[in-house]
Amino acid sequence: MSSLDPTVDDASPLSGFYSWTDTLKGVYYGPGSVNTALPKLLNTLGIKKALITNVVKQVEGILKEHNAFGATFFDIGQHTPIAGIREGIKEYNKYGCDGIVSVGGGSPVDASKAILYNIQKEVGGKTPLQIAIPTTLSAAEYSIGAGFTNDEGHKVAVSSQELAPAGIILDAEVTLSTPDWLWLSTGIRSLDHSVENLYRPLVSHPVKVLCYAAMADLFKYLPISKADPTNIEARQRLQIASWMSLWPMKLEKYSALGLSHALGHKLGARYSIPHGITSCLTLAPTVLLKSEIASDDDKKALASALFYLHEPSTGSVEGDVRRLAQLIDELITRLGLHSTLTEYKVPKEDLTSIASQALGAENDPTLPNVVKLLESLY
């Protein structure tokens, strides 16, 4: 490997520990780390009785061994329906829990945030703590916000610095039972994070470099993981790449990710399209559109991704952005994740409202471009 090779060194350790803020007490990562890290976090955080969102017998066993088991709650669907949150609060209170251990993808992690947010609103004081054990690559555990679907079927959000999980355990062995389509499609969700952070306002340069590294590893290890779903090393590196794609950071003010995510939120909540699949639908076309309408700085940031993907420049910035869009589309096809809005029965007459809601304004000058983007997804 040359000293100019941007790929993360494959010899770097797969296990370790990271901590930074008072809120995040630690990220433990590595195969088998649940067995050692969960007891440490229970002790560090002072959780005496935990509600488990989604069920993993291994986690139940560890909590019972340390007399910290309260109850298991798994009635949480895609896009985190409000009914599931209400039921979770009931279970939490019924068993006298003082924290949550979430096991699964973005829905249980976000549901746990929403449960804890509402409990804090009801009783006051500090928000109870969450330990997240992700089994997908959605990266919900690295944000301070939670999205859920209200009674009217609309996506709403809550946000607080205290909602960030206080402990995170990345154990590739726990992910082996995750369905392949979910594992791989949430990998594209992480790719979506890493791409959109390149043009997200207020993101610092060091975080953007982490996003480039995440992109390189996602492009490399997702096909390896598809070819051999039992490859623990590939799964562990993908979990770390997911972490790098949405590295925890505190911005000066709120800053949304970007158009691909905005479209995904509207499509997902209204038409029950899984989060990962929405990124498979919208990411490549969004990057292609950025080659036309993005600022010069944003185009340059996207074009620079080719270096990290070992791709030669096309000779122009716009051409490089188009090439990135093509590479993303090819990866999605290679992973067997290509889909259409037709498959999810999205009416064409809804496209203008979807686009305007994603943009946040009916008079946005790019509205016709975004409607055209959506039309290309049939």
Short mmCIF file of C-alpha atoms in Angstrom, two decimals:
data_model
loop_
_atom_site.label_atom_id
_atom_site.label_comp_id
_atom_site.label_asym_id
_atom_site.label_seq_id
_atom_site.Cartn_x
_atom_site.Cartn_y
_atom_site.Cartn_z
CA MET A 1 0.00 0.00 0.00
CA SER A 2 1.41 3.36 -1.03
CA SER A 3 1.65 6.25 1.40
CA LEU A 4 -0.81 8.12 -0.86
CA ASP A 5 -3.41 5.36 -0.72
CA PRO A 6 -6.47 6.89 0.99
CA THR A 7 -8.03 3.59 2.02
CA VAL A 8 -8.06 2.95 5.75
CA ASP A 9 -5.35 0.45 6.66
CA ASP A 10 -6.91 -3.02 6.79
CA ALA A 11 -4.48 -3.88 9.59
CA SER A 12 -6.07 -1.38 11.99
CA PRO A 13 -7.62 -3.05 15.07
CA LEU A 14 -11.23 -4.19 14.84
CA SER A 15 -11.80 -3.78 18.57
CA GLY A 16 -11.46 -0.76 20.81
CA PHE A 17 -13.02 2.02 22.86
CA TYR A 18 -13.78 5.69 22.20
CA SER A 19 -15.22 8.44 24.40
CA TRP A 20 -15.44 12.19 24.12
CA THR A 21 -18.29 14.10 25.75
CA ASP A 22 -19.99 13.86 29.14
CA THR A 23 -23.10 12.60 27.35
CA LEU A 24 -21.41 9.79 25.44
CA LYS A 25 -19.65 7.67 28.03
CA GLY A 26 -18.19 5.30 25.48
CA VAL A 27 -18.35 3.50 22.16
CA TYR A 28 -17.13 -0.06 22.53
CA TYR A 29 -16.50 -1.91 19.31
CA GLY A 30 -15.32 -5.32 18.25
CA PRO A 31 -16.63 -8.87 17.75
CA GLY A 32 -18.00 -10.22 21.02
CA SER A 33 -17.88 -6.83 22.74
CA VAL A 34 -21.47 -7.01 24.02
CA ASN A 35 -20.46 -9.53 26.69
CA THR A 36 -17.79 -7.27 28.18
CA ALA A 37 -19.03 -3.77 27.33
CA LEU A 38 -22.66 -3.99 28.46
CA PRO A 39 -21.81 -4.74 32.13
CA LYS A 40 -19.26 -1.89 32.10
CA LEU A 41 -21.82 0.57 30.74
CA LEU A 42 -24.51 -0.53 33.19
CA ASN A 43 -22.07 0.22 36.00
CA THR A 44 -20.80 3.49 34.50
CA LEU A 45 -24.30 4.82 33.82
CA GLY A 46 -25.84 3.52 37.03
CA ILE A 47 -28.71 1.76 35.27
CA LYS A 48 -30.36 -0.63 37.73
CA LYS A 49 -33.28 -1.89 35.67
CA ALA A 50 -33.40 -1.61 31.87
CA LEU A 51 -36.16 -1.86 29.32
CA ILE A 52 -34.91 -3.66 26.21
CA THR A 53 -36.37 -2.40 22.95
CA ASN A 54 -36.34 -5.34 20.54
CA VAL A 55 -35.30 -8.72 21.83
CA VAL A 56 -31.92 -10.37 21.77
CA LYS A 57 -31.65 -13.31 24.20
CA GLN A 58 -27.96 -12.63 24.72
CA VAL A 59 -28.68 -9.12 25.99
CA GLU A 60 -31.51 -10.37 28.19
CA GLY A 61 -29.13 -12.90 29.71
CA ILE A 62 -26.45 -10.31 30.49
CA LEU A 63 -28.96 -7.98 32.15
CA LYS A 64 -30.43 -10.82 34.22
CA GLU A 65 -26.94 -11.89 35.28
CA HIS A 66 -26.32 -8.37 36.60
CA ASN A 67 -29.83 -8.01 38.13
CA ALA A 68 -30.58 -5.16 35.71
CA PHE A 69 -33.38 -6.71 33.64
CA GLY A 70 -36.71 -4.92 33.67
CA ALA A 71 -38.66 -5.98 30.60
CA THR A 72 -38.37 -6.58 26.87
CA PHE A 73 -40.46 -4.51 24.47
CA PHE A 74 -40.42 -5.19 20.75
CA ASP A 75 -43.63 -3.65 19.39
CA ILE A 76 -41.81 -1.10 17.22
CA GLY A 77 -42.38 -0.97 13.47
CA GLN A 78 -40.71 0.75 10.54
CA HIS A 79 -40.58 4.54 10.86
CA THR A 80 -41.37 4.30 14.60
CA PRO A 81 -45.17 4.69 14.83
CA ILE A 82 -46.43 6.78 17.76
CA ALA A 83 -48.54 3.84 19.00
CA GLY A 84 -45.38 1.84 19.68
CA ILE A 85 -43.85 4.73 21.61
CA ARG A 86 -46.93 4.96 23.84
CA GLU A 87 -46.81 1.24 24.55
CA GLY A 88 -43.10 1.46 25.30
CA ILE A 89 -43.71 4.18 27.90
CA LYS A 90 -46.33 1.98 29.56
CA GLU A 91 -43.90 -0.96 29.78
CA TYR A 92 -41.10 1.29 31.06
CA ASN A 93 -43.28 2.62 33.87
CA LYS A 94 -44.92 -0.72 34.64
CA TYR A 95 -41.60 -2.41 35.42
CA GLY A 96 -39.98 0.58 37.13
CA CYS A 97 -37.17 0.95 34.60
CA ASP A 98 -34.52 3.65 34.83
CA GLY A 99 -32.91 3.29 31.39
CA ILE A 100 -33.20 1.59 28.02
CA VAL A 101 -31.00 -0.85 26.15
CA SER A 102 -32.00 -0.62 22.48
CA VAL A 103 -31.11 -3.54 20.22
CA GLY A 104 -31.74 -3.30 16.50
CA GLY A 105 -31.87 -0.73 13.73
CA GLY A 106 -32.90 2.89 13.51
CA SER A 107 -36.52 2.30 14.55
CA PRO A 108 -35.82 0.89 18.05
CA VAL A 109 -33.02 3.41 18.64
CA ASP A 110 -35.26 6.33 17.63
CA ALA A 111 -38.21 4.87 19.52
CA SER A 112 -36.05 4.68 22.64
CA LYS A 113 -35.12 8.34 22.24
CA ALA A 114 -38.78 9.27 21.82
CA ILE A 115 -39.81 7.17 24.84
CA LEU A 116 -37.15 8.79 27.02
CA TYR A 117 -38.00 12.27 25.69
CA ASN A 118 -41.66 11.85 26.64
CA ILE A 119 -40.82 10.36 30.03
CA GLN A 120 -38.62 13.37 30.80
CA LYS A 121 -41.44 15.71 29.73
CA GLU A 122 -43.83 13.92 32.08
CA VAL A 123 -41.70 13.65 35.22
CA GLY A 124 -39.06 16.36 34.75
CA GLY A 125 -35.43 16.12 35.77
CA LYS A 126 -32.73 14.64 33.58
CA THR A 127 -33.57 12.47 30.60
CA PRO A 128 -33.02 8.76 31.41
CA LEU A 129 -30.13 7.10 29.60
CA GLN A 130 -29.95 4.75 26.64
CA ILE A 131 -27.38 2.12 25.67
CA ALA A 132 -27.61 1.37 21.94
CA ILE A 133 -26.59 -1.95 20.42
CA PRO A 134 -27.18 -1.47 16.67
CA THR A 135 -27.75 -4.45 14.39
CA THR A 136 -28.03 -2.43 11.16
CA LEU A 137 -25.97 0.33 9.57
CA SER A 138 -28.57 3.10 9.89
CA ALA A 139 -26.36 5.14 12.31
CA ALA A 140 -29.35 6.45 14.30
CA GLU A 141 -27.34 5.98 17.49
CA TYR A 142 -25.04 8.90 16.64
CA SER A 143 -27.67 11.64 16.49
CA ILE A 144 -29.46 13.69 19.13
CA GLY A 145 -32.76 13.59 17.25
CA ALA A 146 -35.52 11.04 16.92
CA GLY A 147 -37.98 10.76 14.07
CA PHE A 148 -41.31 9.03 14.50
CA THR A 149 -44.63 8.80 12.65
CA ASN A 150 -47.62 10.49 14.24
CA ASP A 151 -51.27 9.39 14.16
CA GLU A 152 -51.78 11.19 10.85
CA GLY A 153 -48.92 9.30 9.19
CA HIS A 154 -46.56 12.29 9.10
CA LYS A 155 -42.92 12.18 10.16
CA VAL A 156 -42.20 14.39 13.16
CA ALA A 157 -39.03 14.88 15.15
CA VAL A 158 -37.82 15.64 18.64
CA SER A 159 -34.31 16.75 19.46
CA SER A 160 -32.22 17.23 22.58
CA GLN A 161 -28.56 16.86 23.49
CA GLU A 162 -29.69 14.48 26.24
CA LEU A 163 -31.24 12.06 23.74
CA ALA A 164 -27.91 10.90 22.35
CA PRO A 165 -27.22 7.37 23.61
CA ALA A 166 -24.86 7.40 26.59
CA GLY A 167 -23.23 4.16 25.50
CA ILE A 168 -22.88 2.40 22.14
CA ILE A 169 -21.73 -1.17 21.49
CA LEU A 170 -20.72 -2.18 17.97
CA ASP A 171 -20.53 -5.97 17.97
CA ALA A 172 -20.53 -7.52 14.51
CA GLU A 173 -21.50 -10.92 15.92
CA VAL A 174 -24.85 -9.50 17.07
CA THR A 175 -25.63 -8.42 13.48
CA LEU A 176 -25.46 -11.91 11.95
CA SER A 177 -29.22 -12.43 12.23
CA THR A 178 -30.04 -9.16 10.46
CA PRO A 179 -31.73 -9.86 7.10
CA ASP A 180 -29.32 -9.30 4.21
CA TRP A 181 -31.52 -6.74 2.45
CA LEU A 182 -31.80 -4.70 5.66
CA TRP A 183 -28.09 -4.88 6.44
CA LEU A 184 -27.04 -3.86 2.94
CA SER A 185 -29.70 -1.20 2.38
CA THR A 186 -28.86 0.52 5.68
CA GLY A 187 -25.27 0.46 4.44
CA ILE A 188 -26.49 2.65 1.59
CA ARG A 189 -28.18 4.78 4.25
CA SER A 190 -24.74 5.29 5.81
CA LEU A 191 -23.38 6.14 2.38
CA ASP A 192 -26.18 8.70 2.14
CA HIS A 193 -25.02 10.23 5.43
CA SER A 194 -21.41 10.42 4.32
CA VAL A 195 -22.31 12.01 0.97
CA GLU A 196 -24.76 14.55 2.34
CA ASN A 197 -22.41 15.60 5.12
CA LEU A 198 -20.08 16.84 2.38
CA TYR A 199 -22.50 19.65 1.54
CA ARG A 200 -24.33 19.94 4.87
CA PRO A 201 -23.87 23.46 6.31
CA LEU A 202 -21.54 23.93 9.29
CA VAL A 203 -19.82 20.53 9.06
CA SER A 204 -16.12 20.85 9.88
CA HIS A 205 -13.31 19.71 7.59
CA PRO A 206 -12.13 16.86 9.90
CA VAL A 207 -15.63 15.36 9.90
CA LYS A 208 -15.76 15.56 6.11
CA VAL A 209 -12.50 13.62 5.94
CA LEU A 210 -14.09 10.93 8.11
CA CYS A 211 -16.99 10.85 5.66
CA TYR A 212 -14.63 10.24 2.74
CA ALA A 213 -13.07 7.37 4.69
CA ALA A 214 -16.54 6.00 5.43
CA MET A 215 -17.43 6.13 1.74
CA ALA A 216 -14.29 4.20 0.80
CA ASP A 217 -15.01 1.45 3.31
CA LEU A 218 -18.71 1.23 2.42
CA PHE A 219 -17.87 0.83 -1.27
CA LYS A 220 -15.27 -1.82 -0.41
CA TYR A 221 -16.94 -3.90 2.30
CA LEU A 222 -20.64 -3.88 1.32
CA PRO A 223 -19.99 -6.14 -1.72
CA ILE A 224 -17.75 -8.37 0.43
CA SER A 225 -20.50 -8.63 3.03
CA LYS A 226 -23.08 -9.46 0.36
CA ALA A 227 -20.86 -12.22 -1.06
CA ASP A 228 -20.26 -13.68 2.41
CA PRO A 229 -22.78 -12.54 5.06
CA THR A 230 -20.84 -14.48 7.73
CA ASN A 231 -17.66 -12.43 7.21
CA ILE A 232 -17.30 -10.88 10.68
CA GLU A 233 -14.39 -8.62 9.73
CA ALA A 234 -16.36 -7.03 6.87
CA ARG A 235 -19.37 -6.53 9.12
CA GLN A 236 -17.26 -4.95 11.85
CA ARG A 237 -15.57 -2.57 9.40
CA LEU A 238 -18.99 -1.63 8.04
CA GLN A 239 -20.19 -0.80 11.54
CA ILE A 240 -17.18 1.47 12.01
CA ALA A 241 -17.81 3.04 8.58
CA SER A 242 -21.41 3.72 9.62
CA TRP A 243 -20.07 5.47 12.72
CA MET A 244 -17.71 7.61 10.63
CA SER A 245 -20.54 8.52 8.23
CA LEU A 246 -22.45 10.31 10.99
CA TRP A 247 -19.72 11.14 13.48
CA PRO A 248 -21.24 12.67 16.64
CA MET A 249 -20.81 16.42 16.61
CA LYS A 250 -22.40 19.49 18.14
CA LEU A 251 -23.11 22.16 15.53
CA GLU A 252 -23.49 25.88 16.24
CA LYS A 253 -27.11 25.64 15.12
CA TYR A 254 -29.44 23.09 13.55
CA SER A 255 -28.36 21.88 10.12
CA ALA A 256 -30.34 19.32 8.13
CA LEU A 257 -28.49 16.70 6.11
CA GLY A 258 -29.76 17.27 2.57
CA LEU A 259 -32.20 16.59 -0.24
CA SER A 260 -31.78 12.81 -0.39
CA HIS A 261 -32.65 12.50 3.30
CA ALA A 262 -35.51 14.99 3.05
CA LEU A 263 -37.06 13.06 0.17
CA GLY A 264 -36.50 9.79 2.00
CA HIS A 265 -38.32 11.01 5.10
CA LYS A 266 -41.37 12.05 3.07
CA LEU A 267 -41.44 8.89 0.95
CA GLY A 268 -40.77 6.57 3.88
CA ALA A 269 -43.43 7.83 6.24
CA ARG A 270 -46.18 8.23 3.61
CA TYR A 271 -45.65 5.00 1.70
CA SER A 272 -44.01 2.68 4.25
CA ILE A 273 -40.70 2.48 2.39
CA PRO A 274 -37.84 1.33 4.68
CA HIS A 275 -35.20 3.97 5.47
CA GLY A 276 -32.40 2.10 3.71
CA ILE A 277 -34.47 1.59 0.58
CA THR A 278 -35.34 5.29 0.40
CA SER A 279 -31.61 6.02 0.21
CA CYS A 280 -31.23 3.40 -2.51
CA LEU A 281 -33.90 5.29 -4.44
CA THR A 282 -32.86 8.90 -3.89
CA LEU A 283 -29.10 9.12 -3.29
CA ALA A 284 -27.66 8.62 -6.79
CA PRO A 285 -30.26 10.88 -8.48
CA THR A 286 -29.67 13.56 -5.84
CA VAL A 287 -25.92 13.52 -6.49
CA LEU A 288 -26.61 13.70 -10.22
CA LEU A 289 -28.83 16.74 -9.65
CA LYS A 290 -26.11 18.34 -7.51
CA SER A 291 -23.80 18.22 -10.54
CA GLU A 292 -26.16 20.80 -12.07
CA ILE A 293 -27.48 22.96 -9.24
CA ALA A 294 -24.99 22.76 -6.34
CA SER A 295 -22.62 25.58 -5.42
CA ASP A 296 -19.05 25.40 -6.70
CA ASP A 297 -17.79 24.46 -3.23
CA ASP A 298 -20.32 21.66 -2.87
CA LYS A 299 -19.50 20.29 -6.31
CA LYS A 300 -15.80 20.27 -5.43
CA ALA A 301 -16.52 18.43 -2.17
CA LEU A 302 -18.46 15.74 -4.02
CA ALA A 303 -15.92 15.51 -6.83
CA SER A 304 -13.12 14.93 -4.31
CA ALA A 305 -14.77 11.63 -3.35
CA LEU A 306 -13.33 10.02 -6.49
CA PHE A 307 -9.82 10.20 -5.02
CA TYR A 308 -10.92 8.23 -1.98
CA LEU A 309 -12.67 5.69 -4.21
CA HIS A 310 -9.53 5.21 -6.34
CA GLU A 311 -11.30 6.62 -9.39
CA PRO A 312 -9.56 8.88 -11.92
CA SER A 313 -10.97 12.33 -12.58
CA THR A 314 -13.11 12.82 -15.64
CA GLY A 315 -11.43 16.15 -16.29
CA SER A 316 -14.15 18.41 -14.92
CA VAL A 317 -15.75 18.96 -11.53
CA GLU A 318 -19.25 18.45 -12.89
CA GLY A 319 -18.13 15.31 -14.68
CA ASP A 320 -16.61 13.97 -11.48
CA VAL A 321 -19.88 14.53 -9.59
CA ARG A 322 -21.78 12.71 -12.34
CA ARG A 323 -19.27 9.87 -12.11
CA LEU A 324 -19.85 9.64 -8.35
CA ALA A 325 -23.59 9.38 -8.98
CA GLN A 326 -22.92 6.58 -11.48
CA LEU A 327 -20.69 4.71 -9.01
CA ILE A 328 -23.37 4.92 -6.32
CA ASP A 329 -25.99 3.62 -8.74
CA GLU A 330 -23.71 0.76 -9.80
CA LEU A 331 -23.07 -0.19 -6.17
CA ILE A 332 -26.80 -0.28 -5.42
CA THR A 333 -27.40 -2.49 -8.45
CA ARG A 334 -24.49 -4.75 -7.51
CA LEU A 335 -25.99 -5.22 -4.06
CA GLY A 336 -29.33 -6.21 -5.58
CA LEU A 337 -31.06 -3.18 -4.07
CA HIS A 338 -32.40 -1.41 -7.14
CA SER A 339 -36.09 -0.55 -6.77
CA THR A 340 -38.67 1.90 -8.10
CA LEU A 341 -41.48 4.06 -6.80
CA THR A 342 -43.82 1.86 -8.84
CA GLU A 343 -43.01 -1.07 -6.54
CA TYR A 344 -44.15 0.98 -3.54
CA LYS A 345 -47.29 2.27 -5.27
CA VAL A 346 -46.35 5.96 -5.03
CA PRO A 347 -48.89 7.89 -7.16
CA LYS A 348 -47.33 10.20 -9.73
CA GLU A 349 -49.84 12.89 -8.80
CA ASP A 350 -48.20 13.06 -5.35
CA LEU A 351 -44.75 13.95 -6.65
CA THR A 352 -45.11 17.73 -6.54
CA SER A 353 -46.32 17.68 -2.93
CA ILE A 354 -43.52 15.26 -1.95
CA ALA A 355 -40.94 17.52 -3.57
CA SER A 356 -42.29 20.73 -2.06
CA GLN A 357 -42.49 19.19 1.42
CA ALA A 358 -38.91 17.91 1.12
CA LEU A 359 -37.71 21.36 0.03
CA GLY A 360 -39.79 23.09 2.69
CA ALA A 361 -41.36 25.57 0.25
CA GLU A 362 -43.73 25.48 -2.72
CA ASN A 363 -41.91 28.36 -4.41
CA ASP A 364 -38.39 26.87 -4.20
CA PRO A 365 -36.74 27.50 -7.60
CA THR A 366 -35.41 23.91 -7.71
CA LEU A 367 -38.90 22.39 -7.34
CA PRO A 368 -39.20 21.43 -11.04
CA ASN A 369 -35.77 19.75 -10.86
CA VAL A 370 -36.76 17.71 -7.81
CA VAL A 371 -40.07 16.67 -9.35
CA LYS A 372 -38.13 15.51 -12.41
CA LEU A 373 -35.77 13.57 -10.10
CA LEU A 374 -38.75 11.78 -8.56
CA GLU A 375 -40.19 11.03 -11.99
CA SER A 376 -36.97 9.24 -12.87
CA LEU A 377 -37.56 6.75 -10.05
CA TYR A 378 -40.42 4.92 -11.81
#
